[in-house]
Coordinates of C-alpha atoms and ligand atoms in Angstrom, one line a residue:
M164 CA 16.4 4.0 120.1
K165 CA 19.4 5.8 118.5
I166 CA 18.8 6.0 114.8
N167 CA 21.8 6.4 112.5
I168 CA 20.9 7.4 108.9
E169 CA 24.3 6.1 107.7
D170 CA 23.4 2.6 108.8
L171 CA 20.1 2.8 106.8
L172 CA 21.6 4.1 103.6
R173 CA 22.8 1.6 100.9
D174 CA 26.6 1.4 100.7
N175 CA 26.6 1.9 96.9
I176 CA 24.5 5.0 97.2
K177 CA 26.9 6.6 99.7
K178 CA 29.7 6.2 97.2
I179 CA 28.0 7.7 94.1
V180 CA 29.6 10.7 92.6
P181 CA 26.9 12.7 90.8
Y182 CA 27.0 13.5 87.1
S183 CA 28.4 17.0 86.9
T184 CA 26.3 19.1 84.5
A185 CA 27.6 21.9 82.4
R186 CA 25.2 24.1 84.4
D187 CA 27.0 23.2 87.6
E188 CA 30.1 25.0 86.4
Y189 CA 28.8 28.5 85.6
K190 CA 26.7 28.8 88.8
G191 CA 27.3 32.2 90.3
A192 CA 29.6 33.6 87.6
K193 CA 28.5 36.4 85.2
V194 CA 28.5 34.8 81.8
D195 CA 27.4 36.4 78.5
I196 CA 28.1 33.6 76.0
F197 CA 27.1 30.0 76.8
L198 CA 29.2 27.5 74.7
D199 CA 29.4 24.8 77.4
A200 CA 26.4 22.5 77.0
N201 CA 26.0 21.9 73.3
E202 CA 22.7 23.8 73.4
N203 CA 21.2 25.5 70.4
P204 CA 22.0 29.2 70.7
F205 CA 18.9 30.4 68.9
D206 CA 16.2 31.6 71.3
T207 CA 13.2 29.3 71.3
S208 CA 12.6 30.4 75.0
L209 CA 13.4 26.8 75.9
N210 CA 16.8 26.3 74.2
R211 CA 18.6 26.3 77.5
Y212 CA 18.8 23.4 80.0
P213 CA 17.0 24.0 83.3
D214 CA 18.7 24.7 86.6
P215 CA 19.5 21.2 88.0
H216 CA 19.5 22.6 91.5
Q217 CA 16.2 24.5 91.2
I218 CA 17.7 27.3 93.4
K219 CA 15.1 30.0 92.7
L220 CA 12.2 27.6 93.3
K221 CA 13.7 26.2 96.5
E222 CA 14.3 29.7 97.8
K223 CA 10.6 30.5 97.2
I224 CA 9.4 27.3 98.8
S225 CA 11.8 27.9 101.7
E226 CA 10.3 31.4 102.3
I227 CA 6.7 30.1 102.2
Q228 CA 7.3 27.0 104.4
G229 CA 9.9 28.5 106.7
I230 CA 12.3 25.6 106.0
P231 CA 15.9 26.1 105.0
K232 CA 16.5 25.2 101.3
E233 CA 19.1 22.6 102.3
N234 CA 16.2 20.6 103.8
I235 CA 14.1 20.7 100.6
F236 CA 14.2 18.2 97.7
L237 CA 12.2 18.6 94.6
G238 CA 11.0 15.8 92.3
N239 CA 9.1 15.1 89.1
G240 CA 6.0 14.6 91.2
S241 CA 5.9 12.9 94.6
D242 CA 6.1 9.7 92.6
E243 CA 9.8 10.5 91.9
V244 CA 10.5 11.3 95.5
I245 CA 8.9 8.0 96.6
D246 CA 11.0 6.1 94.0
L247 CA 14.3 7.8 95.0
I248 CA 13.7 7.2 98.8
I249 CA 13.2 3.5 98.1
R250 CA 16.3 3.2 95.9
A251 CA 18.4 5.2 98.4
F252 CA 17.6 3.0 101.4
C253 CA 16.4 -0.4 100.1
R254 CA 18.7 -3.1 98.8
P255 CA 16.9 -5.0 96.0
G256 CA 15.8 -8.4 97.0
I257 CA 16.8 -7.9 100.7
D258 CA 15.2 -4.8 102.3
K259 CA 11.5 -4.1 102.8
I260 CA 9.1 -1.2 103.0
M261 CA 6.0 -1.1 105.1
I262 CA 2.5 0.4 104.3
H263 CA -0.8 0.6 106.1
P264 CA -3.6 -0.6 103.8
P265 CA -5.9 1.0 102.8
T266 CA -3.6 3.6 101.4
Y267 CA -2.1 5.2 98.3
G268 CA -1.0 2.6 95.7
M269 CA 2.3 4.1 94.5
Y270 CA 4.4 3.0 97.5
Q271 CA 3.9 -0.6 96.7
V272 CA 4.5 -0.2 93.0
A273 CA 7.8 1.7 93.6
A274 CA 8.9 -1.0 96.0
Q275 CA 8.1 -3.8 93.7
T276 CA 9.9 -2.1 90.8
N277 CA 13.0 -2.2 93.0
D278 CA 12.4 -5.8 94.1
N279 CA 11.6 -4.9 97.8
D280 CA 9.0 -6.8 99.7
V281 CA 6.1 -4.9 101.2
I282 CA 5.0 -5.5 104.8
K283 CA 1.3 -4.6 105.2
V284 CA 0.0 -3.6 108.6
N285 CA -3.7 -2.9 108.1
L286 CA -5.4 0.0 109.7
T287 CA -7.8 -0.9 112.5
N288 CA -11.5 -0.8 111.4
N289 CA -11.8 2.8 112.7
F290 CA -8.9 3.7 110.4
R291 CA -6.2 4.1 113.1
L292 CA -2.6 3.0 112.8
N293 CA -1.9 -0.4 114.5
V294 CA 1.1 0.9 116.3
D295 CA 2.1 -2.2 118.3
E296 CA 2.0 -4.4 115.2
I297 CA 3.9 -1.7 113.2
L298 CA 6.6 -1.6 115.9
S299 CA 6.9 -5.4 116.0
H300 CA 8.4 -5.2 112.5
A301 CA 11.4 -3.1 113.6
N302 CA 14.8 -4.5 112.5
E303 CA 13.4 -7.0 109.9
N304 CA 15.4 -5.3 107.2
L305 CA 12.6 -2.8 107.2
K306 CA 14.0 0.4 105.8
V307 CA 11.1 2.7 105.0
F308 CA 7.6 3.0 106.4
F309 CA 5.1 5.1 104.4
V310 CA 2.5 6.9 106.4
C311 CA -0.1 8.8 104.4
S312 CA -1.7 11.5 106.5
P313 CA -4.3 12.7 105.7
N314 CA -4.8 9.2 104.3
N315 CA -5.9 8.5 100.8
P316 CA -8.6 7.1 100.5
T317 CA -10.0 7.2 104.0
G318 CA -9.5 11.0 104.5
N319 CA -8.4 10.9 108.2
T320 CA -5.2 12.3 109.7
F321 CA -3.4 10.0 112.0
D322 CA -2.9 10.6 115.7
V323 CA 0.2 12.6 116.6
K324 CA 1.1 10.4 119.6
D325 CA 0.9 7.3 117.4
I326 CA 3.2 8.7 114.8
E327 CA 5.6 10.0 117.5
R328 CA 5.8 6.4 118.9
I329 CA 6.5 5.1 115.4
L330 CA 9.2 7.7 114.6
S331 CA 11.1 6.9 117.8
G332 CA 10.4 3.2 118.0
L333 CA 11.1 2.1 114.4
N334 CA 14.7 1.9 113.3
S335 CA 13.9 3.0 109.8
I336 CA 13.0 6.0 107.7
V337 CA 9.4 7.2 108.2
V338 CA 7.9 9.0 105.3
I339 CA 4.8 11.1 106.1
D340 CA 3.0 11.8 102.8
E341 CA 1.2 15.1 103.3
A342 CA -0.2 15.4 99.8
Y343 CA -3.5 16.7 101.3
I344 CA -2.2 18.7 104.3
N345 CA -3.3 22.0 102.8
F346 CA -6.9 21.0 103.1
S347 CA -6.5 20.1 106.8
D348 CA -6.5 22.2 109.9
K349 CA -3.9 20.0 111.6
A350 CA -0.2 20.9 111.8
S351 CA 2.3 19.7 109.3
W352 CA 5.1 17.4 110.4
T353 CA 7.6 19.7 108.6
K354 CA 7.7 21.7 111.9
R355 CA 9.3 18.7 113.6
L356 CA 12.1 17.7 111.2
N357 CA 14.8 18.7 113.7
E358 CA 13.4 16.3 116.3
F359 CA 13.5 13.1 114.1
P360 CA 16.5 12.4 111.9
N361 CA 14.6 9.5 110.2
L362 CA 11.6 11.7 109.2
I363 CA 10.9 12.6 105.6
V364 CA 7.8 14.7 104.9
M365 CA 6.3 14.8 101.3
Q366 CA 4.1 17.4 99.9
T367 CA 3.1 18.2 96.3
L368 CA 1.8 21.0 94.1
S369 CA -0.6 18.5 92.5
K370 CA -3.6 19.0 94.8
A371 CA -4.2 22.2 96.7
W372 CA -1.9 24.2 94.3
G373 CA -3.9 22.9 91.3
L374 CA -0.7 22.0 89.3
A375 CA -1.0 18.2 88.8
G376 CA 0.0 18.8 85.2
I377 CA 3.5 20.2 85.8
R378 CA 4.6 17.3 88.1
L379 CA 6.2 18.8 91.2
G380 CA 6.7 16.9 94.4
M381 CA 8.5 18.1 97.5
G382 CA 10.5 16.1 100.1
F383 CA 11.5 17.8 103.4
A384 CA 14.2 16.1 105.4
S385 CA 17.6 16.4 107.1
E386 CA 20.4 17.9 105.1
R387 CA 22.0 14.6 104.7
I388 CA 18.9 12.9 103.3
V389 CA 18.3 15.8 100.9
E390 CA 22.0 15.7 99.8
V391 CA 21.7 11.9 99.0
L392 CA 18.5 12.2 97.1
S393 CA 19.9 15.2 95.1
R394 CA 23.0 13.2 94.2
I395 CA 21.0 10.2 92.7
K396 CA 18.2 12.1 90.9
L397 CA 18.4 12.6 87.2
P398 CA 20.3 15.9 86.7
Y399 CA 17.6 17.9 85.0
N400 CA 14.6 16.2 86.7
L401 CA 12.5 19.4 86.7
N402 CA 12.1 20.9 83.3
V403 CA 12.1 24.7 82.6
L404 CA 8.3 24.9 82.1
T405 CA 7.7 23.2 85.5
Q406 CA 10.1 25.4 87.3
Q407 CA 8.7 28.6 85.8
T408 CA 5.1 27.7 86.3
A409 CA 5.6 26.6 89.9
L410 CA 7.5 29.8 90.7
N411 CA 4.7 31.9 89.1
A412 CA 2.0 30.1 91.1
L413 CA 4.0 30.4 94.4
N414 CA 4.4 34.1 93.7
N415 CA 0.6 34.4 93.4
I416 CA -0.4 32.9 96.7
E417 CA -3.7 34.8 96.9
I418 CA -5.2 32.7 94.0
Y419 CA -4.1 29.6 95.8
E420 CA -5.7 30.8 99.1
Q421 CA -8.9 31.7 97.4
N422 CA -9.4 28.4 95.6
L423 CA -8.3 26.5 98.7
A424 CA -11.0 28.3 100.9
I425 CA -13.6 27.5 98.3
L426 CA -12.7 23.8 98.1
K427 CA -12.7 23.4 101.9
S428 CA -16.1 25.0 102.2
E429 CA -17.4 23.0 99.3
R430 CA -16.1 19.8 100.9
N431 CA -17.9 20.7 104.2
K432 CA -21.1 21.5 102.3
L433 CA -21.0 18.2 100.5
V434 CA -20.7 16.4 103.9
S435 CA -24.0 18.0 105.1
E436 CA -25.7 17.5 101.7
F437 CA -24.6 13.8 101.5
S438 CA -26.0 13.2 105.0
E439 CA -29.5 13.9 103.6
I440 CA -29.2 11.4 100.7
P441 CA -30.8 8.0 101.5
A442 CA -28.4 6.0 99.3
I443 CA -25.4 7.3 101.2
Q444 CA -25.1 5.3 104.4
K445 CA -22.0 7.0 105.8
V446 CA -19.6 9.8 105.0
F447 CA -16.2 9.4 106.6
P448 CA -14.7 12.6 108.1
S449 CA -12.1 14.0 105.7
D450 CA -9.1 16.4 106.0
G451 CA -8.5 16.0 102.3
N452 CA -10.3 17.4 99.2
Y453 CA -12.3 14.2 98.8
L454 CA -14.9 12.2 100.8
L455 CA -15.0 8.5 101.2
C456 CA -18.7 7.5 101.2
K457 CA -20.4 4.2 101.9
F458 CA -23.3 3.4 99.6
K459 CA -26.0 0.7 99.7
D460 CA -24.5 -0.5 96.4
A461 CA -21.2 1.2 95.3
N462 CA -20.9 -0.5 92.0
K463 CA -24.5 0.4 91.0
T464 CA -23.9 4.0 92.1
Y465 CA -20.6 4.1 90.2
N466 CA -22.2 3.0 87.0
Y467 CA -25.2 5.3 87.5
L468 CA -22.9 8.3 87.9
M469 CA -20.8 7.2 85.0
N470 CA -23.9 7.2 82.8
K471 CA -24.5 10.8 83.9
G472 CA -21.0 11.7 82.8
I473 CA -19.5 11.8 86.3
I474 CA -16.6 9.7 87.2
V475 CA -15.7 9.0 90.9
R476 CA -13.2 6.5 92.3
N477 CA -14.5 3.1 93.2
R478 CA -12.6 2.0 96.3
S479 CA -15.0 -0.8 97.2
N480 CA -12.4 -3.5 96.8
Q481 CA -10.1 -2.0 99.4
L482 CA -9.8 -3.1 102.9
H483 CA -12.5 -1.6 105.3
C484 CA -14.0 0.2 102.2
E485 CA -16.7 -2.2 101.2
N486 CA -19.3 -0.3 99.1
C487 CA -17.3 2.9 99.2
L488 CA -16.7 5.5 96.6
R489 CA -14.1 8.2 96.9
I490 CA -15.5 11.5 95.6
T491 CA -13.3 14.5 94.9
T492 CA -14.6 18.0 95.6
G493 CA -15.4 19.7 92.3
T494 CA -16.2 23.3 91.6
P495 CA -19.4 24.7 93.2
E496 CA -21.3 24.2 89.9
E497 CA -20.0 20.6 89.5
N498 CA -21.0 19.7 93.1
I499 CA -24.6 21.0 92.5
V500 CA -24.9 18.6 89.5
L501 CA -23.4 15.7 91.6
V502 CA -25.8 16.2 94.5
K503 CA -28.8 16.5 92.1
Y504 CA -28.0 13.2 90.5
L505 CA -27.4 11.5 93.8
R506 CA -30.7 12.7 95.1
E507 CA -32.5 11.5 91.9
M508 CA -30.8 8.1 92.0
N509 CA -33.2 6.6 94.5
L510 CA -36.1 7.2 92.0
E511 CA -34.2 6.1 88.9
I512 CA -32.6 2.9 90.0
G513 CA -34.5 2.2 93.2
N514 CA -31.3 2.2 95.2
Ligands
PLP759 C1 -2.2 12.7 94.7 C2 -1.2 12.1 95.7 C3 0.1 12.4 95.6 C4 0.6 13.3 94.6 O1 1.5 12.7 93.7 P1 2.3 13.6 92.6 O2 3.2 12.6 92.0 O3 3.0 14.7 93.4 O4 1.2 14.2 91.7 C5 1.0 11.9 96.6 N1 0.5 11.1 97.6 C6 -0.8 10.8 97.7 C7 -1.3 10.0 98.8 C8 -1.7 11.3 96.8 O5 -3.0 11.0 96.9

């Protein structure tokens, strides 16, 4: 199938001329006195508007990822990237997105905000994509399919062959949300952007980079898609503090690598410790920093842990996740406390 991005983009979006900021006009020139943006001239360290194009940050991300900066879009969290993708491609009231429950909840919320129906193709009960059913929805005004891999909350990464079939068989944008890719040993789809014009890969600084508080999400895609998203974003979507903090973290990659190694090893340690705990019936394999665990009674366990001051995510109402809790990997000290309480639980509540 020949996929043409121009046919997928909304017509009104193609025509939008972006708001030109004062900062757009001085780019590159040597300026000593800034009297162009009605800013306050007294130095509070934050009296200037941020770079709307986030050039320094994109150059650093480009260097780390080996991806040209023209293929990088930065948003106020992945949530902004999800929202902009939907608004760029989906006509309200007409077009649809597709998701694969159980998965991350924001795709559906963003679609509903823009009045787009959500097609749901459930994962099989061994958490695989149902490729035939997914492909059967091609051309039903389906504009965007969100694949979360590694998937939240199940933890697994989807089969490469399955995703390849979807990328070439579905005449729509395929977003692969790689929020947890850093915790996985599998390859990122960013390496394959050139092969698939309809591919958008999302990553974030919120998880492995430990910067959920600054709100920085990344979208990697063709130059055309990045250009469109950049044109419709809010001009100053990443504030000065976010850009500075992100750049600082990306320049100290050793700290990131150290913490990542600890979290991966702690996750693997929890898998083996959980396997010895009678109340845990199953630990699903995970490429993320969390473990989906099946308990004899998830609600009881959830309340028990809550009373001990530990909060986990109760996913027991999600498809294929009956009696499941999603437990994030903590620090080594926190994990010791968690395992201790789970071991004692049998005695305390006879679970
Ligand atoms: C945590 C998470 C994100 C991150 O969202 P941000 O807005 O970047 O913090 C994205 N996708 C999934 C599936 C997640 O679990």
